[in-house]
Short mmCIF file of C-alpha atoms and ligand atoms in Angstrom, two decimals:
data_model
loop_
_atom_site.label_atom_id
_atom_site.label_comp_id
_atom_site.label_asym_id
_atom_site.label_seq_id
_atom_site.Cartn_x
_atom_site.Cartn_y
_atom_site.Cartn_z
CA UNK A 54 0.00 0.00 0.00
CA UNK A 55 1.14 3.19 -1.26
CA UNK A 56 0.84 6.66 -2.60
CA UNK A 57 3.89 7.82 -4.06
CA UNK A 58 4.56 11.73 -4.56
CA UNK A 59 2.78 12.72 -7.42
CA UNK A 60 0.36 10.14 -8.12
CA UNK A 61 -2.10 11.58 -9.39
CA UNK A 62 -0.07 13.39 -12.27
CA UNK A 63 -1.93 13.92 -15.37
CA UNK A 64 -5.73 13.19 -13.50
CA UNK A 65 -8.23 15.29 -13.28
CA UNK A 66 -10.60 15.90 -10.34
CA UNK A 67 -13.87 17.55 -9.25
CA UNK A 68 -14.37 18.59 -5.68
CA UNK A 69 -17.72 19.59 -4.69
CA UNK A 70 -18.26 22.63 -2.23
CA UNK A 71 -14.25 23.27 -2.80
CA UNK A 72 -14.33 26.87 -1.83
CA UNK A 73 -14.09 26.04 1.92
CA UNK A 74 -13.07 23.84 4.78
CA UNK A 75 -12.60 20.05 3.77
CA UNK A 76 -12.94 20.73 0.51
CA UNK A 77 -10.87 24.15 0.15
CA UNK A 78 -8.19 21.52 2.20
CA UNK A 79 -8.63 18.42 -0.23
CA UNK A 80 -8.28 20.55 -3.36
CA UNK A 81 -5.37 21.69 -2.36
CA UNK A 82 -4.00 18.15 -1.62
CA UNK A 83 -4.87 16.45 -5.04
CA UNK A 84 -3.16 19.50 -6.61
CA UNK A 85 -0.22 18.43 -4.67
CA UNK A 86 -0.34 15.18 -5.89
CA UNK A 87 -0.39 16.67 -9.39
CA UNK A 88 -4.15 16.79 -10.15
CA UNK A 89 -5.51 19.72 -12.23
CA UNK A 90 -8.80 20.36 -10.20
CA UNK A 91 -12.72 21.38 -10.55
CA UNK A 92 -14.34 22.87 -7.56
CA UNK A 93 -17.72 23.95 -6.94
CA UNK A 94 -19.59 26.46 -4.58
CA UNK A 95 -22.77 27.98 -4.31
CA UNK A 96 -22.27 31.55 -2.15
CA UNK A 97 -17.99 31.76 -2.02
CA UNK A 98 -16.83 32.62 -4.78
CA UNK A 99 -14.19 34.81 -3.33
CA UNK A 100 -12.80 32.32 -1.12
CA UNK A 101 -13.41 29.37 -4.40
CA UNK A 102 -10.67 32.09 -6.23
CA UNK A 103 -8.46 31.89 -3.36
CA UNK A 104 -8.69 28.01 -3.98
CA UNK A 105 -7.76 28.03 -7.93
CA UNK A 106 -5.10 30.64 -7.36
CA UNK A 107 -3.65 27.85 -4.57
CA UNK A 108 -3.83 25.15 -7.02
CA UNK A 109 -2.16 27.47 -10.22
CA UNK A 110 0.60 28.28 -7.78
CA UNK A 111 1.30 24.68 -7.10
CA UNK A 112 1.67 24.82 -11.06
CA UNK A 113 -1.69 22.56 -11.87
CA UNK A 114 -4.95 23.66 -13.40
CA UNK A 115 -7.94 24.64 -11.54
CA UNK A 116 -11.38 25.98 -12.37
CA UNK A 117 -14.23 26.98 -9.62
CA UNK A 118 -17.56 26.57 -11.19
CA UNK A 119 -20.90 27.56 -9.27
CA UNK A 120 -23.16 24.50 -8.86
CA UNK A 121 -25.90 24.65 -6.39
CA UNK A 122 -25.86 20.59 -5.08
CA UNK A 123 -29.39 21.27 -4.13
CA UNK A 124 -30.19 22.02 -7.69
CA UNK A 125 -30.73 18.33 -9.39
CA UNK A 126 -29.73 19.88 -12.78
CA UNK A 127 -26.34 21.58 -11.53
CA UNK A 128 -25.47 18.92 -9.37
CA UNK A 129 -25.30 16.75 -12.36
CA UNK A 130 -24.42 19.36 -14.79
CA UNK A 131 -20.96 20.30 -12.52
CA UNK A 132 -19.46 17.21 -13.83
CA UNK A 133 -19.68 18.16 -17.70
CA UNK A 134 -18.82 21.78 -17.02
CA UNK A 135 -15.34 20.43 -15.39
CA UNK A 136 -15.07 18.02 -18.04
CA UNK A 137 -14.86 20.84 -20.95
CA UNK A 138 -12.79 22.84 -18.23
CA UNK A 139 -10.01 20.18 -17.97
CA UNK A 140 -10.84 17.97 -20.44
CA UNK A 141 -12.12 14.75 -18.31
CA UNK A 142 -12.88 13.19 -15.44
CA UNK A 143 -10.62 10.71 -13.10
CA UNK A 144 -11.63 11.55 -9.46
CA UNK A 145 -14.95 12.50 -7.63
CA UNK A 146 -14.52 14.06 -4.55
CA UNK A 147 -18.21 14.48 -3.29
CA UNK A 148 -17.75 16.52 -0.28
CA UNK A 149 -20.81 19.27 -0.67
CA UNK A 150 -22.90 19.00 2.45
CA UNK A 151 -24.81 20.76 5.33
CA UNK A 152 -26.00 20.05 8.61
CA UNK A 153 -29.20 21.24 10.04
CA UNK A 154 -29.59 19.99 13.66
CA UNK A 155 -32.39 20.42 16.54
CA UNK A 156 -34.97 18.94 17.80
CA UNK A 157 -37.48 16.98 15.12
CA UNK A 158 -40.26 19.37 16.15
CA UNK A 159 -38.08 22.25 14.89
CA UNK A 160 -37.00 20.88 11.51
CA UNK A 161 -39.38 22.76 8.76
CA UNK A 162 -40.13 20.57 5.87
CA UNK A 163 -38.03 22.76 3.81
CA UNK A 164 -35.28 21.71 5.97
CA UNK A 165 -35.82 18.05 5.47
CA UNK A 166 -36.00 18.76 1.87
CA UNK A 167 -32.97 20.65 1.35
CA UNK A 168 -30.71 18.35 3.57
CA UNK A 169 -31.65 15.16 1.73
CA UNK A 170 -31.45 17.18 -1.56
CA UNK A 171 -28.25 18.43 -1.22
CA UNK A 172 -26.67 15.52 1.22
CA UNK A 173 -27.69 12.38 -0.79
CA UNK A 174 -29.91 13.05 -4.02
CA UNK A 175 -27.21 15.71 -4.96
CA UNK A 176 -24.66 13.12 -4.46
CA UNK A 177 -26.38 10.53 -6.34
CA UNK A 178 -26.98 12.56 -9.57
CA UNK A 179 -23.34 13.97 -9.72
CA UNK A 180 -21.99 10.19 -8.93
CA UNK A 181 -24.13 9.20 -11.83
CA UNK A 182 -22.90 11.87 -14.13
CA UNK A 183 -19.37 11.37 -13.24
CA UNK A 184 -19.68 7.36 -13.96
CA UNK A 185 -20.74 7.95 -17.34
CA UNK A 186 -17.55 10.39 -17.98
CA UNK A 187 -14.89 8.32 -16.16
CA UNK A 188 -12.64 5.24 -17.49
CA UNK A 189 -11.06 2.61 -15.99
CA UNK A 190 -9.38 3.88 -13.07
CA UNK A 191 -11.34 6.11 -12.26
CA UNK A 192 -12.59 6.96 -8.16
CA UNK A 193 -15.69 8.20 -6.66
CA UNK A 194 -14.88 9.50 -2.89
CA UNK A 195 -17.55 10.82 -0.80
CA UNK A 196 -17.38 12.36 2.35
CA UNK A 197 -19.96 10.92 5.29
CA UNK A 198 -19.72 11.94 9.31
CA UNK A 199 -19.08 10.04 12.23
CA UNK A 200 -22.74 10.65 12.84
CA UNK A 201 -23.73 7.95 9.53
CA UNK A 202 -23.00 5.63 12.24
CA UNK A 203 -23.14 6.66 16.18
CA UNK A 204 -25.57 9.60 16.79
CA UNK A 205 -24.07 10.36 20.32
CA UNK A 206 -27.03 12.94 21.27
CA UNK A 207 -30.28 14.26 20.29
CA UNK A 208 -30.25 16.76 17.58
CA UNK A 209 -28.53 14.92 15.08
CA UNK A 210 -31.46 12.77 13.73
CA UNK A 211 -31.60 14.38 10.12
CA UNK A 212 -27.80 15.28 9.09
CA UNK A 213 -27.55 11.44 10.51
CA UNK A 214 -30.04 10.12 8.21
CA UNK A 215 -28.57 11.55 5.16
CA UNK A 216 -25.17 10.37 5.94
CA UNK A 217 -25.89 7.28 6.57
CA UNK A 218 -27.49 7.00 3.00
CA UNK A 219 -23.98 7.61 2.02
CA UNK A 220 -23.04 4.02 2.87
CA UNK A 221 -25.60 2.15 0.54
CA UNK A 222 -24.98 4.51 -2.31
CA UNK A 223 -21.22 4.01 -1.96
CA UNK A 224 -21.20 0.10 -1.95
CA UNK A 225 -23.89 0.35 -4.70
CA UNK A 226 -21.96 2.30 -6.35
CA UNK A 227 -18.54 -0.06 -6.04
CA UNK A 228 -20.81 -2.98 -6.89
CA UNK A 229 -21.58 -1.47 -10.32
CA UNK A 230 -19.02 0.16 -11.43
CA UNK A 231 -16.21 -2.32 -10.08
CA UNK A 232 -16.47 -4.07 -13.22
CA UNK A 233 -15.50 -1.13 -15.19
CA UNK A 234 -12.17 -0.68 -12.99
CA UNK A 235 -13.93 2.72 -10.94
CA UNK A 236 -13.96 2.58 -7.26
CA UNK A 237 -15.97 4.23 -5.00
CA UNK A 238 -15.48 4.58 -0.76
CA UNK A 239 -16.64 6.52 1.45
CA UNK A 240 -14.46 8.81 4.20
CA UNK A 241 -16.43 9.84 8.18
CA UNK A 242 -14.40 12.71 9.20
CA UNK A 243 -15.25 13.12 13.14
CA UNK A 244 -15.23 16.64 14.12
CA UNK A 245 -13.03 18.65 11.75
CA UNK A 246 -12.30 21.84 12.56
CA UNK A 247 -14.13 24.36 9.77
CA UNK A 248 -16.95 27.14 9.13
CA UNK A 249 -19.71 24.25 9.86
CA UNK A 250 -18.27 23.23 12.94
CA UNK A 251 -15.28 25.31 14.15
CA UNK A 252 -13.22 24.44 17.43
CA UNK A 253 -13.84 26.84 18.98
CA UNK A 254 -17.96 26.71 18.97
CA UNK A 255 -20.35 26.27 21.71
CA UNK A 256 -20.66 22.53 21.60
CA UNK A 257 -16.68 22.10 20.79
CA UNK A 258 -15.59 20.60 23.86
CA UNK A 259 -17.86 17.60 24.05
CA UNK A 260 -17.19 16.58 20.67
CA UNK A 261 -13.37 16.47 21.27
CA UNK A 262 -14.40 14.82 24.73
CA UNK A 263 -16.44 12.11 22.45
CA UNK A 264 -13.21 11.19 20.74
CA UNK A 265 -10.07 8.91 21.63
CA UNK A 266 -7.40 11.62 20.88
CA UNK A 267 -9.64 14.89 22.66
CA UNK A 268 -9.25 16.74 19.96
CA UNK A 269 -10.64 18.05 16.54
CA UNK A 270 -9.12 17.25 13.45
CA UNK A 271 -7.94 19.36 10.92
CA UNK A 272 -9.23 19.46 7.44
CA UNK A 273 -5.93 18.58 6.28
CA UNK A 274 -5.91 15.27 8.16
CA UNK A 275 -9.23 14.27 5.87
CA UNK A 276 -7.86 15.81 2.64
CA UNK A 277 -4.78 13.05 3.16
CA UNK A 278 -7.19 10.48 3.34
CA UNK A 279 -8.96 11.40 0.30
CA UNK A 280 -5.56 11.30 -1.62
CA UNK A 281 -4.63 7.96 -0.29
CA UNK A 282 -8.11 6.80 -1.78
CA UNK A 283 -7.68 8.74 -4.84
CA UNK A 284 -4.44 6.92 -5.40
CA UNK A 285 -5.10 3.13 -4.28
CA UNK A 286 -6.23 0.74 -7.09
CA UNK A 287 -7.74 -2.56 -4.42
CA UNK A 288 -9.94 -0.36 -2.51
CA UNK A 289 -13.57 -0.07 -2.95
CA UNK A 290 -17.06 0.00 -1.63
CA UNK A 291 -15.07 0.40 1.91
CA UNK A 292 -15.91 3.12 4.42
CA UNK A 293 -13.07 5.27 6.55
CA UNK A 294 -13.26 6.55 9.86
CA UNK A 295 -10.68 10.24 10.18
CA UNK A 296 -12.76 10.67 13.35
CA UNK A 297 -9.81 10.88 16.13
CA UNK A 298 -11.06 7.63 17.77
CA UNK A 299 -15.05 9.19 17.59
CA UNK A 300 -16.07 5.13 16.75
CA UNK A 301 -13.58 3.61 19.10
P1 LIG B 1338 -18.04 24.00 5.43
O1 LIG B 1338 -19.42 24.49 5.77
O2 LIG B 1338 -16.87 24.55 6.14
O3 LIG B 1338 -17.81 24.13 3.85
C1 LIG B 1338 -18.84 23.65 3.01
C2 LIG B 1338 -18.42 23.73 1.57
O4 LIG B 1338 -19.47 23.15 0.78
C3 LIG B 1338 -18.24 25.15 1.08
O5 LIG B 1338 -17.25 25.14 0.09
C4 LIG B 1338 -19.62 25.47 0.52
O6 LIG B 1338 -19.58 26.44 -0.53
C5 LIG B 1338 -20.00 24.13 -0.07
N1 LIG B 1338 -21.43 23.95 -0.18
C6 LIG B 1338 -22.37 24.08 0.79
N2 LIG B 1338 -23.59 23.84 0.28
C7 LIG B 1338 -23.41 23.56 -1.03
C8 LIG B 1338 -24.29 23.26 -2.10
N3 LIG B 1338 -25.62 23.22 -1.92
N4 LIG B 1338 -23.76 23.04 -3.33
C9 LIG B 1338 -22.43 23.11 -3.54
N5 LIG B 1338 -21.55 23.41 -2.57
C10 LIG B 1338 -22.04 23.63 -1.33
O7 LIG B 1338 -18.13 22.40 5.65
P2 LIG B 1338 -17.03 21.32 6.04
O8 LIG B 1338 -15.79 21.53 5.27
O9 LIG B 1338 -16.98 21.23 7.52
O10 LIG B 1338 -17.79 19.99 5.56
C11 LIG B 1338 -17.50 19.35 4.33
C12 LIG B 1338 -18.16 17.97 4.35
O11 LIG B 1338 -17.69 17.25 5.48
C13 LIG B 1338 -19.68 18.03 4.47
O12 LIG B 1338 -20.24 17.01 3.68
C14 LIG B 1338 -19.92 17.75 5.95
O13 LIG B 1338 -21.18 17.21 6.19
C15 LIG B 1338 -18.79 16.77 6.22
N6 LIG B 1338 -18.42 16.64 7.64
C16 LIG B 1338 -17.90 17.72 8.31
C17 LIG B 1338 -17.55 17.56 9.65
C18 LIG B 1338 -16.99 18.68 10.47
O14 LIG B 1338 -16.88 18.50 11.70
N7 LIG B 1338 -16.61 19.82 9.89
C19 LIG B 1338 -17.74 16.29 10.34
C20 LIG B 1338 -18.26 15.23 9.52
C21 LIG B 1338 -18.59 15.43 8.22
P3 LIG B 1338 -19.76 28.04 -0.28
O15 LIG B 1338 -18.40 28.56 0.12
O16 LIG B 1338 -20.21 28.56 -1.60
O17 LIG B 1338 -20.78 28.20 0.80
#
């Protein structure tokens, strides 16, 4: 098992909600690699600039593109627009996502709507879209939570549900596109210091109580998982915990 400097020379990937965070981070890190890189945001396009002028000055290509996830057409339509950007498709990085939490008597219908069309149906369509663009080798990554598989309070009932749908989509996914040499896994960050849930917030210090380490994580220490995945070649329909001991 390895992922040699560079490995991704020559590939090209698409990053959804790449302006900030885990994204912004992962971006970054594929560029590294060598990947010329698509990212997508809905409201940052300053800090998705920031992001492609990162990339250029690591000497790779890089294109931000606005594609609302919630928005079935431009969730599937981000994958074409980076494929006449770069000129194809090697690596899906679905890491677009929000979390709405309270109580279920709080949660509007809207709400409900917009999480499960943005956290799983938007993840669907653009898998679906990228499938029918990539080749053999090609890798579908998607980024879950912790929560997909311990809630560890009340509040969480929603973002869990649509993260856990992440799970059956990504073995689906590995069990259909397998034989066509594309793999697809799935990465549960634990709590990763960002806008959605910095380390310094209210409810900071129980999450970093809840893991093994009692501490956040950085978004770098996801974005290094995602390049291990985008690199390995025996690794599919598997899920990975970057969760600082969250499961333990
Ligand atoms: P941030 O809120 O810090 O960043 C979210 C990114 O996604 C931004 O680039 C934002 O773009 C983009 N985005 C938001 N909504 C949409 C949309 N509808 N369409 C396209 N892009 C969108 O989030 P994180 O970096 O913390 O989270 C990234 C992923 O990691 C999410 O899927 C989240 O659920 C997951 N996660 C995060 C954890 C954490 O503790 N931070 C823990 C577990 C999972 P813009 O700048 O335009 O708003």
């Amino acid at each position: 098992m390895t992922t040699s400097e560079k490995n991704l020379n020559g590939k090209v990937a698409l990053v959804t909600g790449g302006s900030r965070g885990i994204g912004a981070a992962t971006a970054v890190r594929l560029a590294r690699e060598g990947a010329d890189v698509a990212l997508t945001y809905v409201n940052g396009k300053e800090a998705a600039d920031d992001v492609v002028r990162a990339v250029e000055a690591l000497g790779r290509r890089a294109v931000a593109l606005r594609a609302d996830s919630a928005d079935a057409g431009e969730a599937a339509g981000a994958v074409g627009a980076a494929v006449d950007a770069l000129g194809g498709l090697d690596v899906l990085v679905n890491n677009a996502g929000i979390g709405v939490l309270g109580p279920l008597e709080d949660l509007s219908l809207a709400d409900v709507d917009r999480v499960l069309a943005v956290n799983v149906r938007g993840v669907f369509l653009t898998s679906r879209s990228a499938a029918g663009r990539m080749g053999a080798g090609g890798r579908i990554i998607t980024i879950g939570s912790c929560m997909a598989k311990r809630v560890p309070g009340p509040g969480g009932t929603l973002y869990a549900l649509s993260k856990s749908a992440l799970v059956g989509l990504t073995k689906g996914l590995a069990r259909e596109l397998g034989p066509r040499g594309i793999t697809a896994n799935l990465v549960h960050p634990g709590p990763i210091d960002t806008d959605m849930n910095p380390a310094d917030g209210p409810y900071a210090g129980g999450q970093a109580a809840l893991t093994a380490l009692g501490r956040f994580g950085t978004a770098g220490e996801v974005a290094s998982t995602v390049a291990y995945l985008a690199g390995a070649t025996y690794v599919t329909g598997a899920e990975f915990a970057v969760d600082g001991g969250h499961a333990a």
